[in-house]
mmCIF file with all atom_site columns, C-alpha atoms in Angstrom:
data_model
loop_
_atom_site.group_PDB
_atom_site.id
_atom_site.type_symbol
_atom_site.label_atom_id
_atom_site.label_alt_id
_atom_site.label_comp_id
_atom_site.label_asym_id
_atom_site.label_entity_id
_atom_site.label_seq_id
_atom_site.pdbx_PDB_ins_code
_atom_site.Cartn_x
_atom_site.Cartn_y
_atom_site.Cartn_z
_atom_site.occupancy
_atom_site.B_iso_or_equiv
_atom_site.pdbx_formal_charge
_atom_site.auth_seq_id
_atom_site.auth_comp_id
_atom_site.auth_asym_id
_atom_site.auth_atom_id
_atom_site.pdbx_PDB_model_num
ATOM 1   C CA . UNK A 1 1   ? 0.361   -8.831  -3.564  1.00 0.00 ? 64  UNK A CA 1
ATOM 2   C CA . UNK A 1 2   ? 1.433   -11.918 -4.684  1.00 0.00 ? 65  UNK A CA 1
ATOM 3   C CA . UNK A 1 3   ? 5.512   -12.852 -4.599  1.00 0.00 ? 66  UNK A CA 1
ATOM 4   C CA . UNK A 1 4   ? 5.700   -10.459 -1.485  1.00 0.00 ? 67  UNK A CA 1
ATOM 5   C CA . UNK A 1 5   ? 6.664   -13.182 0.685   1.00 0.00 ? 68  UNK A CA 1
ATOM 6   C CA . UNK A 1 6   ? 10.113  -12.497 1.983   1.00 0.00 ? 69  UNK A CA 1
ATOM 7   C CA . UNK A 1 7   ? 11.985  -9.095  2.911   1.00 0.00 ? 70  UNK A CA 1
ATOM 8   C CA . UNK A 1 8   ? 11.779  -6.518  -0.142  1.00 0.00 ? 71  UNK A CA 1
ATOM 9   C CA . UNK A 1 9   ? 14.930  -5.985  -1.734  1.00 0.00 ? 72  UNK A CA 1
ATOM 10  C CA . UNK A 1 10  ? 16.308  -4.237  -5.096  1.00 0.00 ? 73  UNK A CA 1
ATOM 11  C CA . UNK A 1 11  ? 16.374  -7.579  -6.914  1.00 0.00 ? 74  UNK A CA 1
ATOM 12  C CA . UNK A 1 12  ? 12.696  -8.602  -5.462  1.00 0.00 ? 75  UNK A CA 1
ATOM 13  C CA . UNK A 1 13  ? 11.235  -5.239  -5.991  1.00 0.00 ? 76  UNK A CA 1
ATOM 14  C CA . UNK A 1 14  ? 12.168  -4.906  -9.624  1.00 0.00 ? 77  UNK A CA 1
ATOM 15  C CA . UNK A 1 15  ? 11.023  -8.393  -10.599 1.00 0.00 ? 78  UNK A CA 1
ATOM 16  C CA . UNK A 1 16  ? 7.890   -8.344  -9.126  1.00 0.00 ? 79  UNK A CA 1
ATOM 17  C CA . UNK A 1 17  ? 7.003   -4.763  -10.174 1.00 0.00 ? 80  UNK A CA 1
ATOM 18  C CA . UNK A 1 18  ? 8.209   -6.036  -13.788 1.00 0.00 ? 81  UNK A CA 1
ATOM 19  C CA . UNK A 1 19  ? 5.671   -8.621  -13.394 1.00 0.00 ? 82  UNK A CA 1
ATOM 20  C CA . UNK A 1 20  ? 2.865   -6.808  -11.727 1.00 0.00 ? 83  UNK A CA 1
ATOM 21  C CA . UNK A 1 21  ? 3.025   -4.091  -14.809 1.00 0.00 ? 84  UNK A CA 1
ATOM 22  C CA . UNK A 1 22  ? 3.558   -6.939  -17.493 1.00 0.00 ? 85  UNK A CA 1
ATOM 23  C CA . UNK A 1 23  ? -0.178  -8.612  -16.404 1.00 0.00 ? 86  UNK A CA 1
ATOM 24  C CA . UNK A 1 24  ? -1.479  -5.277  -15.860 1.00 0.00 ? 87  UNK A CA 1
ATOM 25  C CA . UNK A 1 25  ? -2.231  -6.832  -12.390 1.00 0.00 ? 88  UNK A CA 1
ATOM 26  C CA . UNK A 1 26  ? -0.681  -3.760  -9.860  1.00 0.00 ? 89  UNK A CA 1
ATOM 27  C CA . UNK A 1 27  ? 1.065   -0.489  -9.513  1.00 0.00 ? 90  UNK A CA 1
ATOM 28  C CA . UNK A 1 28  ? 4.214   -0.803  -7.505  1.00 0.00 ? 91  UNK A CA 1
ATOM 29  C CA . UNK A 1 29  ? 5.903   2.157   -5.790  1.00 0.00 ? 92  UNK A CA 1
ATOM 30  C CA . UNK A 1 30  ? 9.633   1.927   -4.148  1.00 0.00 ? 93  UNK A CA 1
ATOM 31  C CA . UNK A 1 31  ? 9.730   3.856   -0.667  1.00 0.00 ? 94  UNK A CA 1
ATOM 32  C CA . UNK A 1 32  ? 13.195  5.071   -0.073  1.00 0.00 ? 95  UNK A CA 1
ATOM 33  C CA . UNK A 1 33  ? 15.211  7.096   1.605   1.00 0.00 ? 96  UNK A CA 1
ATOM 34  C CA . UNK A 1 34  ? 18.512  8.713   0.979   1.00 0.00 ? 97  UNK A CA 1
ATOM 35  C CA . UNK A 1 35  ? 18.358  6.424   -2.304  1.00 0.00 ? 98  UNK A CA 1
ATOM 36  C CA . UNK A 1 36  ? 18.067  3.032   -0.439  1.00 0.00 ? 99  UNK A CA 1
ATOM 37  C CA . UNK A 1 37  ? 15.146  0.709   -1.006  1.00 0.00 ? 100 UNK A CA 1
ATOM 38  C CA . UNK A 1 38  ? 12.747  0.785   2.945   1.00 0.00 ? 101 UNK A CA 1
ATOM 39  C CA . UNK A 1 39  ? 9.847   -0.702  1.198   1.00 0.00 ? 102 UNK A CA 1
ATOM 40  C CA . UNK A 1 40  ? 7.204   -0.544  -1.173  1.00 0.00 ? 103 UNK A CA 1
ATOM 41  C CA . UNK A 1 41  ? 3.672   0.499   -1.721  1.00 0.00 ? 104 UNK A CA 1
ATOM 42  C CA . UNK A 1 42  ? 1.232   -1.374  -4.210  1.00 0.00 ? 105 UNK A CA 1
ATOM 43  C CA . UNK A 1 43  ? -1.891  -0.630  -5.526  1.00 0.00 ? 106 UNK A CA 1
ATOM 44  C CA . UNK A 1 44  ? -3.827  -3.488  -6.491  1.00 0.00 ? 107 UNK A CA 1
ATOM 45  C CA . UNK A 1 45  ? -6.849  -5.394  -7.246  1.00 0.00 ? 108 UNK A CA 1
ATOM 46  C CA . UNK A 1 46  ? -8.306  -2.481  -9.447  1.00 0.00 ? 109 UNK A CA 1
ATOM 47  C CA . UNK A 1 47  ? -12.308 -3.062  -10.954 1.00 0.00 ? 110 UNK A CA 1
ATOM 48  C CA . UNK A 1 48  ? -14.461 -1.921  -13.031 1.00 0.00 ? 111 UNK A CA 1
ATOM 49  C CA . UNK A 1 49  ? -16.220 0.765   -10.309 1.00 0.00 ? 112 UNK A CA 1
ATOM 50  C CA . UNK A 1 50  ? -13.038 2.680   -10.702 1.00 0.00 ? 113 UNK A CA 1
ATOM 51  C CA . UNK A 1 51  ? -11.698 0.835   -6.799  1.00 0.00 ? 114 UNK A CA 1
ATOM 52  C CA . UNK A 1 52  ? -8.103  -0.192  -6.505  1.00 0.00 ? 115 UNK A CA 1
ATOM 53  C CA . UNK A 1 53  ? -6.721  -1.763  -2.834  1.00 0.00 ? 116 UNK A CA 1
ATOM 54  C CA . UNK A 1 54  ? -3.499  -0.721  -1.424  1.00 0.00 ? 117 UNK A CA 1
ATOM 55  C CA . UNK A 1 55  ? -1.137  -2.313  0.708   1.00 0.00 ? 118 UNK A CA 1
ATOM 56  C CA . UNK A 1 56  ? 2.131   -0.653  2.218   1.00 0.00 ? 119 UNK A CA 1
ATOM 57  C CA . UNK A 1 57  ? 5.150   -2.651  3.996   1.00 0.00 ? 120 UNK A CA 1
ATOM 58  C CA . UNK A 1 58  ? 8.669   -0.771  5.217   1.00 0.00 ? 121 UNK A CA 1
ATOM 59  C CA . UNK A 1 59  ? 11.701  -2.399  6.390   1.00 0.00 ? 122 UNK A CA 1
ATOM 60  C CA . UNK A 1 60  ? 11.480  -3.754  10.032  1.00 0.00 ? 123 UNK A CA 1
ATOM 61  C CA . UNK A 1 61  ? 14.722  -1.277  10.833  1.00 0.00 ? 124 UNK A CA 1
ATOM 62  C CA . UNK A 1 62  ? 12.340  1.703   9.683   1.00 0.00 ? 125 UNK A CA 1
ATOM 63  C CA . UNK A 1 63  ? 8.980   1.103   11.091  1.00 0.00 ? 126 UNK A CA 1
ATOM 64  C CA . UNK A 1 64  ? 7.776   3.962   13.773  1.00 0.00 ? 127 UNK A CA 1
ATOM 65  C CA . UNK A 1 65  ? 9.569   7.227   11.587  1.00 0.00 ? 128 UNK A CA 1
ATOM 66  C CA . UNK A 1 66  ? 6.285   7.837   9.516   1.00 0.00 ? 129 UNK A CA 1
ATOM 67  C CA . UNK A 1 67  ? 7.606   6.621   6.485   1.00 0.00 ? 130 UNK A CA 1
ATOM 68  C CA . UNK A 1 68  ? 5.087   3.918   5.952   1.00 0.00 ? 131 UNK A CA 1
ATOM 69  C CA . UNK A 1 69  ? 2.534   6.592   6.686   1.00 0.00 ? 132 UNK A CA 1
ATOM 70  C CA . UNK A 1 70  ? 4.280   8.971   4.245   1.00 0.00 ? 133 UNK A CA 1
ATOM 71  C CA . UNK A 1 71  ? 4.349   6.367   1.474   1.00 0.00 ? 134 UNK A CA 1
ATOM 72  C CA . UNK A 1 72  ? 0.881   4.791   1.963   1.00 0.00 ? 135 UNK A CA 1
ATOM 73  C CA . UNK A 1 73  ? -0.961  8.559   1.688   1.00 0.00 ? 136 UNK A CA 1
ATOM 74  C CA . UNK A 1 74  ? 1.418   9.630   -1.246  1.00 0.00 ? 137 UNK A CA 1
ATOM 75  C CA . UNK A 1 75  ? 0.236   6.461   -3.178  1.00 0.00 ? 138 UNK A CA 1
ATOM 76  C CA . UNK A 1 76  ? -3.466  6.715   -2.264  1.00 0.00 ? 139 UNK A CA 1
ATOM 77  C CA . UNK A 1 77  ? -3.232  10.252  -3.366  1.00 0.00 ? 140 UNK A CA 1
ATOM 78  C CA . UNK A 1 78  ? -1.404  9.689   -6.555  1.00 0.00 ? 141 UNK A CA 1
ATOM 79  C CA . UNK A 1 79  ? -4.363  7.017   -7.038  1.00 0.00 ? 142 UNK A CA 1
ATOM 80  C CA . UNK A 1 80  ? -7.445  9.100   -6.430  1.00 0.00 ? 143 UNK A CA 1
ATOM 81  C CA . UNK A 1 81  ? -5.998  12.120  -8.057  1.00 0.00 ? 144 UNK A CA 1
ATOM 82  C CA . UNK A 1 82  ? -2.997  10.829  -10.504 1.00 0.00 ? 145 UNK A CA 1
ATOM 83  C CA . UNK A 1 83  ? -4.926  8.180   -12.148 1.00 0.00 ? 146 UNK A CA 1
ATOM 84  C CA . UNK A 1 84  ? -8.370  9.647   -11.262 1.00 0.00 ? 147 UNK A CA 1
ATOM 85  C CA . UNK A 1 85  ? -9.683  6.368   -9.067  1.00 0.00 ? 148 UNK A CA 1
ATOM 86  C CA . UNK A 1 86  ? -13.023 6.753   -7.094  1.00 0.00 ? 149 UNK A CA 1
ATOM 87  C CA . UNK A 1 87  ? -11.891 4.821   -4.134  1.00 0.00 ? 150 UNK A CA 1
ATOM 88  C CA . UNK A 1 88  ? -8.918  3.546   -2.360  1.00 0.00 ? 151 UNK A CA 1
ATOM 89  C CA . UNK A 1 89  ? -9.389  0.435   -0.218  1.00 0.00 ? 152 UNK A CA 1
ATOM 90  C CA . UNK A 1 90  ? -7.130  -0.884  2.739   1.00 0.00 ? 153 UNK A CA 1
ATOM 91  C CA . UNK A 1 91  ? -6.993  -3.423  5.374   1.00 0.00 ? 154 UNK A CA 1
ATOM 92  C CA . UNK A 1 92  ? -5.079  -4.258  8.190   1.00 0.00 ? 155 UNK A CA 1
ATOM 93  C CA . UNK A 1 93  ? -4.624  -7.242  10.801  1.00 0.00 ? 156 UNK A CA 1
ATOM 94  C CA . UNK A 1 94  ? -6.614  -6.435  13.646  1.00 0.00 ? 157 UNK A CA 1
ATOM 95  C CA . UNK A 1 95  ? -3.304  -7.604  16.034  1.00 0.00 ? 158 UNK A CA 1
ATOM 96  C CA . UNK A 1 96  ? -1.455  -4.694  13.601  1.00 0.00 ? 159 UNK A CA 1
ATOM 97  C CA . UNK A 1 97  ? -1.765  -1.582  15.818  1.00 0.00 ? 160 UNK A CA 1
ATOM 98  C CA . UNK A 1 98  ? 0.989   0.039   13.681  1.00 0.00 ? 161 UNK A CA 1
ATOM 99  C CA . UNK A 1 99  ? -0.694  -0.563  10.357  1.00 0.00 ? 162 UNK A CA 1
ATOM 100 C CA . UNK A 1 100 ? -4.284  0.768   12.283  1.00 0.00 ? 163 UNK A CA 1
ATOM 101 C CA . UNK A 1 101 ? -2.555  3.699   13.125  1.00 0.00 ? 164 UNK A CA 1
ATOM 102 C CA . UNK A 1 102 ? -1.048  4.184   9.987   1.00 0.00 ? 165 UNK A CA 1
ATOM 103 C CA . UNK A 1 103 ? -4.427  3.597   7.891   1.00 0.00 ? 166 UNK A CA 1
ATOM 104 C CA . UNK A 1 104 ? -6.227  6.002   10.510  1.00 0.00 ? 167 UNK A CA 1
ATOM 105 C CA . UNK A 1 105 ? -4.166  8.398   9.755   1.00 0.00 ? 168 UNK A CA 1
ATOM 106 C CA . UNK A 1 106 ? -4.579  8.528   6.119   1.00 0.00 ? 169 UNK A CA 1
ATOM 107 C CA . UNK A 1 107 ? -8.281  6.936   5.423   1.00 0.00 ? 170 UNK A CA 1
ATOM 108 C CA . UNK A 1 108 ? -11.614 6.779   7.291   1.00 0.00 ? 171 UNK A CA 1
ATOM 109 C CA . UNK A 1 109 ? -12.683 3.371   8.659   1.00 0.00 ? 172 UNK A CA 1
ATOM 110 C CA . UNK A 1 110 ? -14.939 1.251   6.796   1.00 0.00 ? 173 UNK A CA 1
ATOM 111 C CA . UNK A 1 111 ? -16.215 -1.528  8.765   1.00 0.00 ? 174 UNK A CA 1
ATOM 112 C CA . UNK A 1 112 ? -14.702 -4.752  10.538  1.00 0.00 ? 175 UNK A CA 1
ATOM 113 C CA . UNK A 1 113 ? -14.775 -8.598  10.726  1.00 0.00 ? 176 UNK A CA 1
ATOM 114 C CA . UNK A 1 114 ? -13.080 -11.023 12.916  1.00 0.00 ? 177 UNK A CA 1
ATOM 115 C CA . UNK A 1 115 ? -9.369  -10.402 11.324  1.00 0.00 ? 178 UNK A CA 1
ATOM 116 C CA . UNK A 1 116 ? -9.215  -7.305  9.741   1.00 0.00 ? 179 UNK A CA 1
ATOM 117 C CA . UNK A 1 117 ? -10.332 -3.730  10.516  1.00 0.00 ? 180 UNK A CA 1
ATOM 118 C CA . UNK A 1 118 ? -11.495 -2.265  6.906   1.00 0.00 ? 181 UNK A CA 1
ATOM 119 C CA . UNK A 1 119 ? -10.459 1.696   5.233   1.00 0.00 ? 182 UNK A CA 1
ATOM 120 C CA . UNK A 1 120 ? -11.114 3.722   2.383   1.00 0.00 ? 183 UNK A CA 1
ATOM 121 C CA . UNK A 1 121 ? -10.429 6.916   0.928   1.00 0.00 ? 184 UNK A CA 1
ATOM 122 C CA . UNK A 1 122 ? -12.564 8.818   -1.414  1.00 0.00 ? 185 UNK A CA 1
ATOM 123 C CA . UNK A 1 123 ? -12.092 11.670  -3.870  1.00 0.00 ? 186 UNK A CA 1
#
């Protein structure tokens, strides 16, 4: 998810989307609620195998209402049934107990390392 490295906001949102669509490169999705821009969810990194990964990030301000959950499981749905993917893919920080929680909830666990705890979703 490159030029995701500061707070999302309407401006930042649009122009990476814009971008990400342009190079064919991702599939970005504005959370919001009430109209106002919490965060985003991206699918990206799509191959040949019919695979795309999908990262999720809400507003600090919003974090803990389900929202992020919400977001992430409405994306990997519209995914695996919208666009008709085979897999959704997901990883998370292992020192990110939210974001385990969060992928837990939506995806089975697929493995481990060092730094990240691993998820996917199938059809």
């Amino acid at each position: 998810m490159a030029g995701l490295d500061g707070p999302v906001t309407e401006r930042s949102f649009f122009e990476v989307a814009q971008r990400d669509f342009r190079n064919c490169a991702a599939v970005n999705f504005a959370v919001r609620l009430d109209g106002k821009l919490i965060g985003e969810a991206v699918l990206y990194r799509f191959n040949y195998r019919g695979d795309a990964e999908l990262g999720c990030r809400i507003a600090k301000e919003y974090e803990g209402w389900g929202y992020g959950t919400e977001a992430f499981a409405a994306a990997a749905n519209w995914g695996l049934y919208g666009v008709h993917l085979t897999r959704v893919v997901a990883k998370c920080f292992k020192k990110n107990e939210a974001s385990r929680k969060m992928l837990s909830s939506c995806m089975r666990p697929n493995g481990e390392d060092e730094t990240y705890y691993y998820f996917e979703k199938l059809v």
